[in-house]
Coordinates of C-alpha atoms in Angstrom, one line a residue:
M47 CA 0.0 0.0 0.0
N48 CA 1.4 3.5 -0.9
V49 CA 1.0 6.8 0.7
R50 CA 0.3 9.6 -1.7
L51 CA 0.4 13.4 -1.5
V52 CA -2.5 14.8 -3.4
G53 CA -1.4 18.0 -5.3
S54 CA 2.0 17.9 -3.7
C55 CA 4.5 15.0 -3.9
L56 CA 4.3 11.3 -4.0
L57 CA 5.0 9.4 -0.7
A58 CA 6.1 5.9 -0.5
A59 CA 4.4 4.2 2.4
L60 CA 7.7 4.2 4.4
T61 CA 9.6 7.1 2.9
A62 CA 9.8 10.7 3.8
C63 CA 8.6 13.3 1.5
G64 CA 11.0 16.0 0.7
D65 CA 13.7 14.9 3.1
T66 CA 16.7 17.2 2.9
A67 CA 19.8 17.9 4.9
S68 CA 17.8 20.3 7.1
S69 CA 15.8 17.2 8.5
G70 CA 18.6 16.7 11.1
A71 CA 17.7 19.8 13.0
T72 CA 15.5 19.6 16.0
G73 CA 12.8 21.9 17.0
G74 CA 9.1 23.1 16.3
T75 CA 5.6 22.5 17.3
V76 CA 2.8 20.6 15.6
I77 CA -0.8 21.3 16.5
M78 CA -3.4 18.7 15.4
A79 CA -7.0 19.5 15.5
A80 CA -9.0 16.5 17.0
P81 CA -12.8 16.6 17.0
S82 CA -12.8 14.0 19.8
A83 CA -12.1 13.9 23.5
W84 CA -8.9 12.3 24.9
T85 CA -9.8 9.7 27.5
P86 CA -6.9 9.2 29.9
G87 CA -6.1 5.5 30.5
P88 CA -3.2 3.0 30.6
P89 CA -2.3 1.1 27.3
P90 CA -4.4 -1.9 28.0
L91 CA -7.6 0.1 28.2
V92 CA -6.9 2.4 25.0
A93 CA -9.9 1.7 22.5
D94 CA -10.0 4.9 20.4
Q95 CA -7.9 6.4 17.8
L96 CA -6.6 9.4 19.6
G97 CA -6.0 7.3 22.5
R98 CA -3.9 4.8 20.4
V99 CA -1.8 7.8 18.8
V100 CA -1.0 9.3 22.2
S101 CA -0.2 5.9 23.8
D102 CA 2.2 5.0 20.9
Q103 CA 4.2 8.2 21.7
L104 CA 4.4 7.7 25.3
Y105 CA 5.1 4.1 25.7
D106 CA 7.4 1.6 23.9
R107 CA 7.1 -2.0 22.9
L108 CA 9.7 -4.7 23.4
A109 CA 10.1 -4.7 19.7
E110 CA 8.5 -2.9 16.9
I111 CA 7.2 -4.2 13.7
G112 CA 9.4 -3.7 10.6
P113 CA 8.6 -1.7 7.5
G114 CA 7.3 -4.8 5.8
L115 CA 4.7 -5.5 8.5
N116 CA 5.7 -9.0 8.6
T117 CA 3.8 -10.9 11.5
I118 CA 5.2 -14.5 10.9
G119 CA 8.1 -15.2 13.1
D120 CA 10.3 -12.3 14.4
A121 CA 11.7 -11.4 10.9
G122 CA 12.0 -7.7 10.5
F123 CA 11.2 -6.7 14.0
Q124 CA 13.4 -3.8 15.2
P125 CA 14.7 -3.5 18.9
R126 CA 12.9 -1.1 21.3
L127 CA 13.0 -1.6 25.0
A128 CA 14.6 -4.9 24.2
E129 CA 18.0 -4.4 22.6
R130 CA 18.0 -8.1 21.6
W131 CA 16.3 -11.3 22.3
S132 CA 16.9 -15.1 21.9
W133 CA 14.7 -18.3 21.6
S134 CA 14.7 -21.5 23.5
T135 CA 15.4 -24.6 21.4
D136 CA 11.8 -25.5 21.4
S137 CA 10.6 -22.0 20.5
L138 CA 8.3 -22.1 23.6
A139 CA 10.3 -19.3 25.4
V140 CA 12.0 -16.1 24.3
T141 CA 14.3 -14.0 26.5
F142 CA 14.3 -10.3 25.9
S143 CA 17.3 -8.3 27.2
I144 CA 16.2 -4.8 28.2
N145 CA 18.3 -1.9 26.8
P146 CA 20.3 -0.8 29.9
R147 CA 20.0 2.9 29.0
A148 CA 16.1 2.8 28.8
R149 CA 14.5 5.1 31.5
W150 CA 11.0 6.0 32.4
H151 CA 10.2 9.6 32.0
D152 CA 10.7 10.1 35.9
G153 CA 14.3 8.9 35.5
R154 CA 13.9 5.4 37.1
P155 CA 15.5 2.6 34.8
V156 CA 13.4 0.2 33.0
R157 CA 13.6 -3.4 34.3
A158 CA 12.5 -6.9 33.5
S159 CA 10.1 -6.8 36.4
D160 CA 8.2 -4.2 34.5
V161 CA 7.8 -6.5 31.6
R162 CA 6.4 -9.2 34.0
F163 CA 4.1 -6.8 35.5
T164 CA 2.8 -5.5 32.2
F165 CA 2.0 -8.9 30.9
A166 CA 0.2 -9.8 34.1
L167 CA -1.9 -6.6 33.9
Y168 CA -2.9 -7.2 30.2
K169 CA -3.9 -10.7 30.9
D170 CA -6.0 -9.9 34.1
P171 CA -9.8 -10.6 33.1
K172 CA -10.6 -8.1 35.8
I173 CA -9.0 -5.3 33.5
G174 CA -11.1 -6.1 30.5
S175 CA -8.4 -5.1 28.1
G176 CA -9.3 -5.5 24.4
A177 CA -6.0 -7.2 23.7
T178 CA -6.6 -10.0 26.1
A179 CA -8.1 -12.3 23.5
L180 CA -4.9 -12.1 21.5
L181 CA -2.5 -12.9 24.3
T182 CA -4.0 -16.3 25.3
N183 CA -1.0 -18.2 23.9
I184 CA 1.3 -16.4 26.4
D185 CA 1.6 -18.5 29.5
S186 CA 3.5 -16.1 31.6
V187 CA 6.5 -13.8 31.8
T188 CA 9.3 -14.5 34.4
V189 CA 12.3 -12.4 35.6
K190 CA 15.7 -13.8 34.9
D191 CA 17.5 -10.9 36.3
S192 CA 17.0 -7.1 36.4
L193 CA 17.5 -6.7 32.7
N194 CA 16.3 -10.1 31.2
A195 CA 12.6 -11.2 31.0
V196 CA 11.6 -14.5 29.8
A197 CA 8.1 -14.9 28.0
W198 CA 6.8 -18.6 28.0
F199 CA 4.2 -19.8 25.4
H200 CA 1.8 -22.6 25.4
R201 CA 2.4 -23.6 22.0
R202 CA 4.4 -22.7 18.9
T203 CA 2.5 -20.7 16.4
P204 CA 3.3 -18.5 13.4
E205 CA 2.4 -15.1 15.1
Q206 CA 3.4 -15.9 18.7
F207 CA 6.2 -13.2 18.6
Y208 CA 4.0 -10.7 16.8
E209 CA 1.2 -11.2 19.4
L210 CA 3.6 -10.9 22.2
V211 CA 5.1 -7.6 21.4
Y212 CA 2.8 -5.8 19.0
Q213 CA -0.2 -6.0 21.3
T214 CA 1.4 -4.9 24.6
Q215 CA 3.3 -1.5 25.7
I216 CA 5.4 -1.9 28.7
M217 CA 4.4 0.1 31.8
P218 CA 6.3 1.2 34.9
E219 CA 5.5 -1.2 37.8
H220 CA 6.6 1.4 40.3
I221 CA 3.8 3.6 39.2
W222 CA 0.9 1.3 38.6
A223 CA 1.5 -1.5 41.0
S224 CA -0.4 0.4 43.9
V225 CA -3.2 1.4 41.7
S226 CA -6.4 -0.8 42.3
R227 CA -7.2 -2.6 39.1
D228 CA -10.7 -1.5 39.1
Q229 CA -9.4 2.3 39.2
L230 CA -6.9 2.0 36.5
A231 CA -8.6 4.4 34.2
N232 CA -9.6 6.9 36.9
S233 CA -6.2 7.1 38.6
E234 CA -3.8 9.9 38.9
A235 CA -1.3 7.9 36.8
A236 CA -3.6 7.6 34.0
R237 CA -4.1 11.5 34.0
A238 CA -0.4 12.1 34.1
P239 CA 1.2 9.2 32.3
I240 CA 4.7 8.1 32.5
G241 CA 6.4 6.0 29.9
S242 CA 9.6 5.4 28.1
G243 CA 8.8 6.9 24.5
R244 CA 10.5 9.6 22.8
F245 CA 7.8 12.2 23.8
R246 CA 6.6 12.7 27.3
F247 CA 3.3 13.9 28.8
A248 CA 3.2 17.8 29.4
R249 CA -0.3 18.8 30.1
F250 CA -3.9 17.9 29.6
E251 CA -7.0 20.5 29.8
P252 CA -10.1 18.3 29.2
G253 CA -12.0 19.7 26.2
V254 CA -9.1 22.2 25.4
R255 CA -5.8 20.7 24.6
L256 CA -3.4 17.7 25.0
E257 CA 0.4 18.4 25.0
L258 CA 3.4 16.1 24.6
I259 CA 6.9 17.3 24.7
A260 CA 10.3 15.7 23.5
D261 CA 12.0 13.5 26.0
T262 CA 15.3 15.2 25.5
A263 CA 17.4 12.4 27.4
N264 CA 15.6 9.5 25.8
Y265 CA 17.5 6.3 25.3
R266 CA 16.7 6.2 21.5
G267 CA 17.4 10.0 21.0
R268 CA 15.2 12.9 21.4
A269 CA 12.3 13.5 19.0
R270 CA 13.0 16.0 16.3
L271 CA 10.0 17.9 17.3
D272 CA 10.0 19.8 20.6
R273 CA 6.2 19.3 21.0
V274 CA 3.1 17.9 19.6
M275 CA -0.2 19.4 20.7
W276 CA -4.0 18.3 20.0
T277 CA -6.5 21.0 20.3
L278 CA -9.8 19.1 21.4
V279 CA -12.7 20.6 19.5
P280 CA -16.5 19.6 19.7
D281 CA -17.0 18.8 16.0
A282 CA -15.5 18.4 12.6
N283 CA -16.6 21.8 11.4
T284 CA -14.5 23.5 14.1
A285 CA -11.5 21.4 13.3
V286 CA -11.6 22.2 9.8
T287 CA -11.8 26.0 10.5
Q288 CA -8.8 25.7 12.7
L289 CA -6.8 24.1 9.9
L290 CA -7.9 26.7 7.2
T291 CA -7.2 29.6 9.5
G292 CA -3.9 28.3 10.7
Q293 CA -4.8 27.7 14.3
A294 CA -3.9 24.0 13.5
D295 CA -1.2 22.3 11.3
M296 CA -3.0 19.1 10.8
L297 CA -6.4 17.4 10.6
E298 CA -6.3 13.5 10.5
F299 CA -9.6 13.1 8.7
L300 CA -10.7 15.8 6.2
P301 CA -14.4 15.7 5.4
P302 CA -14.8 14.9 1.6
D303 CA -16.5 18.3 0.9
V304 CA -13.5 20.4 2.1
V305 CA -10.7 18.6 0.3
S306 CA -10.6 20.9 -2.6
R307 CA -10.6 23.8 -0.2
V308 CA -7.6 22.5 1.5
D309 CA -5.8 21.7 -1.8
S310 CA -6.3 25.3 -3.1
T311 CA -4.9 26.8 0.3
P312 CA -1.4 28.0 -0.4
T313 CA 0.1 27.0 3.0
L314 CA -1.6 23.7 3.1
R315 CA -1.6 20.2 1.2
T316 CA -3.6 17.1 1.3
L317 CA -2.3 13.7 2.2
K318 CA -4.2 10.6 1.1
F319 CA -3.0 7.2 2.1
D320 CA -4.3 3.7 2.2
G321 CA -5.0 2.5 5.7
I322 CA -6.5 -0.3 7.6
L323 CA -9.8 1.2 8.9
F324 CA -13.2 0.3 7.5
A325 CA -16.8 1.2 8.2
Y326 CA -19.8 -1.0 8.6
L327 CA -23.5 -1.1 9.8
G328 CA -23.2 -3.5 12.6
F329 CA -26.3 -5.4 14.1
N330 CA -26.5 -6.4 17.6
V331 CA -27.7 -9.9 17.4
N332 CA -28.6 -9.9 21.1
D333 CA -31.4 -7.9 22.9
P334 CA -29.6 -4.8 24.4
R335 CA -32.0 -5.2 27.3
R336 CA -31.4 -8.8 28.0
L337 CA -28.0 -9.9 26.3
T338 CA -28.5 -13.3 26.9
S339 CA -31.6 -13.4 24.5
P340 CA -31.7 -12.8 20.6
H341 CA -32.5 -9.4 19.4
P342 CA -36.2 -9.3 18.6
V343 CA -35.5 -8.2 15.1
L344 CA -31.9 -8.4 14.3
G345 CA -31.5 -11.8 15.9
D346 CA -32.9 -13.2 12.8
R347 CA -30.3 -14.2 10.2
Q348 CA -32.8 -14.0 7.5
V349 CA -33.8 -10.3 8.5
R350 CA -30.3 -9.3 8.6
R351 CA -29.7 -10.8 5.1
A352 CA -32.8 -9.0 4.0
L353 CA -31.6 -5.8 5.3
S354 CA -28.2 -6.0 3.8
M355 CA -29.6 -6.7 0.2
A356 CA -31.9 -3.8 0.6
L357 CA -29.1 -1.3 0.8
D358 CA -27.4 0.1 -2.4
R359 CA -23.8 0.3 -1.0
A360 CA -22.5 1.7 -4.2
A361 CA -25.0 4.5 -4.5
M362 CA -24.4 5.4 -0.9
L363 CA -20.6 5.5 -1.4
S364 CA -21.0 7.7 -4.5
N365 CA -23.4 10.2 -2.6
V366 CA -21.0 10.6 0.2
Y367 CA -17.5 10.1 -1.2
G368 CA -17.9 10.7 -4.9
A369 CA -14.9 9.4 -6.8
L370 CA -12.8 9.4 -3.8
G371 CA -14.4 6.4 -2.0
T372 CA -13.6 2.7 -1.6
L373 CA -16.5 0.3 -1.4
G374 CA -16.3 -2.2 1.5
V375 CA -15.3 -5.7 0.4
G376 CA -16.0 -7.5 3.7
P377 CA -15.2 -7.8 7.4
Y378 CA -11.9 -6.2 6.8
P379 CA -10.2 -3.2 4.9
T380 CA -9.4 -3.5 1.2
G381 CA -5.7 -3.6 1.9
L382 CA -6.1 -6.7 3.9
G383 CA -9.2 -8.1 2.1
D384 CA -10.0 -11.3 0.1
T385 CA -11.7 -10.4 -3.1
A386 CA -12.9 -14.1 -3.6
V387 CA -15.3 -13.6 -0.8
K388 CA -18.8 -13.0 -2.1
L389 CA -21.0 -10.4 -0.5
L390 CA -24.8 -10.4 -0.5
P391 CA -26.0 -8.6 -3.8
F392 CA -28.2 -5.5 -3.8
D393 CA -31.6 -6.9 -4.8
R394 CA -34.7 -5.1 -3.0
A395 CA -37.1 -7.6 -4.4
R396 CA -35.2 -10.6 -3.0
A397 CA -34.9 -8.5 0.4
G398 CA -38.7 -8.3 0.4
A399 CA -39.3 -11.8 -0.3
L400 CA -37.0 -12.8 2.5
L401 CA -39.0 -10.6 4.9
D402 CA -42.1 -12.1 3.7
S403 CA -41.0 -15.7 4.1
A404 CA -39.8 -14.6 7.7
G405 CA -43.5 -13.5 8.7
W406 CA -42.7 -9.8 8.4
T407 CA -45.7 -8.6 6.2
M408 CA -46.4 -5.0 5.0
T409 CA -49.2 -3.1 6.8
S410 CA -51.1 -0.2 5.4
S411 CA -48.7 2.2 7.5
G412 CA -46.0 1.1 5.1
V413 CA -44.2 -0.6 8.0
R414 CA -43.8 -4.3 8.2
A415 CA -45.1 -6.2 11.4
K416 CA -45.0 -9.7 12.7
A417 CA -47.3 -10.8 15.4
G418 CA -48.3 -7.1 16.0
K419 CA -44.8 -6.0 16.4
P420 CA -43.4 -3.4 13.9
L421 CA -40.1 -4.0 12.0
A422 CA -38.4 -1.3 13.8
F423 CA -34.8 -0.6 15.3
S424 CA -32.6 2.4 15.8
V425 CA -29.2 3.1 14.5
L426 CA -26.4 4.7 16.7
V427 CA -24.3 7.1 15.0
P428 CA -21.5 9.7 16.3
A429 CA -22.4 13.2 15.5
S430 CA -18.8 14.3 15.1
S431 CA -18.4 12.0 11.9
R432 CA -19.9 13.7 8.9
P433 CA -19.6 10.7 6.7
R434 CA -21.1 8.4 9.2
M435 CA -24.0 10.8 9.7
R436 CA -24.7 11.1 6.0
Y437 CA -24.5 7.4 5.6
A438 CA -27.0 6.8 8.7
V439 CA -29.7 9.2 6.8
L440 CA -29.1 7.4 3.5
I441 CA -29.6 3.9 5.3
Q442 CA -32.7 5.2 7.1
E443 CA -34.2 6.2 3.8
Q444 CA -33.4 3.0 1.8
L445 CA -34.7 0.7 4.5
K446 CA -37.9 2.5 4.6
G447 CA -38.4 1.5 1.0
I448 CA -38.9 -2.2 2.3
G449 CA -41.1 -1.5 5.2
A450 CA -38.5 -1.0 7.9
N451 CA -38.8 1.9 10.4
V452 CA -35.4 3.0 11.4
T453 CA -34.6 5.8 13.9
L454 CA -31.4 7.5 14.3
E455 CA -29.7 8.1 17.6
T456 CA -27.0 10.7 17.3
M457 CA -24.6 11.6 20.1
E458 CA -21.1 13.0 20.9
F459 CA -18.2 10.5 20.2
G460 CA -17.5 9.6 24.0
A461 CA -21.2 8.5 24.6
F462 CA -21.3 6.6 21.3
L463 CA -18.1 4.5 22.4
E464 CA -19.7 3.8 25.7
R465 CA -23.0 2.6 24.2
Q466 CA -21.1 0.6 21.6
G467 CA -18.8 -1.0 24.2
T468 CA -21.7 -1.8 26.5
W469 CA -23.9 -3.3 23.6
K470 CA -26.8 -0.9 24.4
F471 CA -27.9 -0.3 20.9
D472 CA -29.8 -2.0 18.1
A473 CA -27.6 -1.1 15.2
A474 CA -24.5 1.3 14.8
V475 CA -22.5 2.8 12.1
M476 CA -19.3 1.5 13.3
A477 CA -15.5 2.1 12.1
T478 CA -12.9 -0.3 13.0
G479 CA -9.2 -0.4 12.6
Y480 CA -7.2 -3.6 12.3
D481 CA -3.7 -4.5 13.1
P482 CA -1.4 -5.8 10.3
S483 CA -2.4 -9.4 11.0
L484 CA -5.8 -10.7 10.3
S485 CA -5.7 -12.3 13.7
T486 CA -7.4 -9.2 14.8
V487 CA -10.5 -10.6 12.9
K488 CA -10.8 -12.9 16.0
Q489 CA -10.9 -9.9 18.2
V490 CA -13.7 -8.1 16.3
W491 CA -15.9 -11.2 15.0
S492 CA -15.1 -14.1 16.9
S493 CA -16.8 -15.6 20.2
A494 CA -13.5 -14.7 22.0
G495 CA -14.1 -11.0 21.5
I496 CA -17.4 -11.0 23.3
G497 CA -17.0 -9.6 26.9
P498 CA -15.7 -6.8 29.0
G499 CA -13.1 -5.1 26.9
G500 CA -13.7 -7.2 23.8
Q501 CA -14.0 -5.6 20.3
N502 CA -16.9 -7.8 19.3
F503 CA -19.6 -5.2 19.4
T504 CA -22.1 -7.0 17.4
R505 CA -22.0 -10.1 19.9
Y506 CA -21.9 -12.3 16.7
S507 CA -20.9 -15.9 17.6
N508 CA -20.6 -18.7 15.4
R509 CA -18.7 -21.9 16.4
T510 CA -17.9 -22.8 12.8
F511 CA -16.4 -19.4 12.1
D512 CA -14.3 -19.6 15.2
A513 CA -12.8 -23.0 14.4
M514 CA -12.0 -22.2 10.8
L515 CA -10.4 -18.9 11.8
D516 CA -8.3 -20.5 14.5
S517 CA -7.2 -23.1 12.0
A518 CA -6.2 -20.5 9.6
L519 CA -3.9 -18.9 12.3
M520 CA -2.2 -22.1 13.1
V521 CA -0.9 -22.5 9.5
W522 CA 2.6 -21.2 8.7
D523 CA 2.2 -21.4 4.8
P524 CA 0.6 -18.0 3.8
G525 CA -1.4 -19.5 0.8
Q526 CA -3.0 -22.3 2.9
S527 CA -3.8 -19.9 5.6
R528 CA -5.7 -17.5 3.3
A529 CA -7.4 -20.4 1.9
I530 CA -8.8 -21.5 5.3
A531 CA -9.6 -17.9 6.4
R532 CA -11.5 -17.4 3.1
R533 CA -14.0 -20.1 4.1
A534 CA -14.3 -18.5 7.5
Y535 CA -15.1 -15.1 6.1
Q536 CA -17.5 -16.4 3.7
A537 CA -19.4 -18.1 6.7
L538 CA -19.3 -14.7 8.4
V539 CA -20.6 -12.6 5.5
D540 CA -23.4 -15.2 4.7
D541 CA -24.6 -14.7 8.3
A542 CA -24.8 -10.9 7.7
P543 CA -24.0 -9.5 11.2
A544 CA -22.9 -6.3 9.4
V545 CA -23.3 -4.5 6.1
W546 CA -19.8 -3.5 4.8
L547 CA -20.1 0.1 3.7
Y548 CA -16.7 1.6 2.9
D549 CA -13.1 1.9 3.6
V550 CA -12.5 4.8 6.0
L551 CA -11.1 7.7 3.6
T552 CA -7.9 8.8 5.1
I553 CA -7.2 12.2 3.7
A554 CA -5.3 14.5 6.2
G555 CA -4.9 18.2 5.7
M556 CA -1.4 19.4 6.7
H557 CA 0.6 22.5 6.8
K558 CA 3.3 22.4 4.0
R559 CA 6.2 23.2 6.6
I560 CA 5.5 19.8 8.3
H561 CA 7.7 17.0 6.9
P562 CA 6.2 13.6 7.7
S563 CA 8.5 10.7 7.9
G564 CA 8.3 6.9 8.1
L565 CA 4.4 7.0 7.5
R566 CA 3.0 3.3 8.0
V567 CA -0.4 1.9 6.9
D568 CA -0.9 0.6 10.2
G569 CA -0.6 4.0 11.8
W570 CA 0.7 7.2 10.2
W571 CA 1.8 8.3 13.6
A572 CA 4.2 5.3 14.2
N573 CA 7.2 7.5 13.4
L574 CA 5.8 10.9 14.6
P575 CA 9.0 11.5 16.7
D576 CA 10.9 11.7 13.4
W577 CA 8.9 14.3 11.6
W578 CA 10.7 17.6 11.2
I579 CA 10.2 21.2 10.5
A580 CA 13.1 23.0 8.7
P581 CA 14.5 26.0 10.7
D582 CA 13.7 28.5 8.0
E583 CA 10.0 27.1 7.8
R584 CA 9.1 27.6 11.4
L585 CA 6.4 29.9 12.8
E586 CA 6.8 31.9 15.9
R587 CA 5.1 29.2 18.0
D588 CA 7.8 26.8 16.8
R589 CA 10.6 28.9 18.4
V590 CA 9.9 27.9 22.1
G591 CA 12.7 25.5 23.0
L592 CA 13.0 22.9 25.5
R593 CA 15.3 22.5 28.5
P594 CA 17.1 19.2 28.7
A595 CA 15.3 16.7 31.0
S596 CA 16.9 15.5 34.2
P597 CA 18.2 11.8 33.5

């Protein structure tokens, strides 16, 4: 997948645009407009996009995935907190040697005991981490000495190393050990996080701003930028205004209707890149009032299939995104997709016939009913997402044509996430980001992803799907693994727990003086510490330097 600059210069996914000799200079500030809230919390509880961006700057992994995003074995992985690692002869244990220069932001050294503490925290079911389902193969972590931690596996698998290092960020035991595990998100440690990353926490004003500054004494070298700030704004319109007026330097997701305005602004450019985010209409297959019971409407497979076939996905995409959009291809973004999987066709006549056969008959009111109960449900949608709002309106209109009474519940993003995470909805226009491995399909769609902290928000459960997906993840040959996974995906698509709408269009607006470096498809922010601003391109606000941090 490539990263492209629209109306500027071409970016390869892992190459800086316009890198010059001046890139060696340090200094400057990047201000990002964020039409969302930042919810303080430790890495195991991070569930939203902004939270992940911030966490990836403050905390380190033991090793970082390489530019090729390989997930099989440890090929291509780069040292981070661990300066090296070695395997046991049976590949059921790996010893990580901590970089002796690594320090937490409060000056304390990083130790092997921090690694042990972190994994115990991630795996604690009381925490409800979304990563727990992906760490089941890790039996435990033990301490060999102060700088060597040993991770033990239940079995040898193709992605055991990836699961171990990619899903977890190491946390300081001396900060978190005294915090009650049911109070992690509400603790002082969450509101003023201490990590080992190249940026450190500076300040947070709820609803106003979040600021990180370069850790000048960092063991991997200080960040090139002095600081990164997020202005926390209530909606996308305010964020766009801040970008266009120069109050902000970057907006991650530009609404489609303002792309041309940004392209025509002399100081700005647009940056379009393929990512691994996709959006879908997710159906809660359980009754939100009694989660142990099927949903009275959406718990019926035949009804879900009918609703899927009644939606003209191509027309909706054209309406919202025009020529810029990418049509959804299944339970994954296009970049990780399998085009051999066949989606349900758009066919309103067949949709009506399916509803008829399921006992939902048309009434004089234009709304179908069954045993006196109308074919009615609500769709949850975040008001801050203009594309999702427009999709919700189109979904409501199109389903009205087959006799479904759909109401829209719009709310601010934090409330949307809370309702989604506690399954208090009928249907919702959701957006999900995957990790480089398709093993995250397990987290979002398998039975293992249902539960506190899980990412299976539709509560979809299919033992056949679960078994086939597990089999695919145990195969070392990529071709064979894809063939098995394809059968699993087809079973999922045929059950219609969701309608696959579109790939989330990632067109960022950015000030031309910002030089991004090392953009990755699994997260444009992965190498944010290496972004830079040339000295002769800096604004007045860039010229506030940093004092060296005490080691």
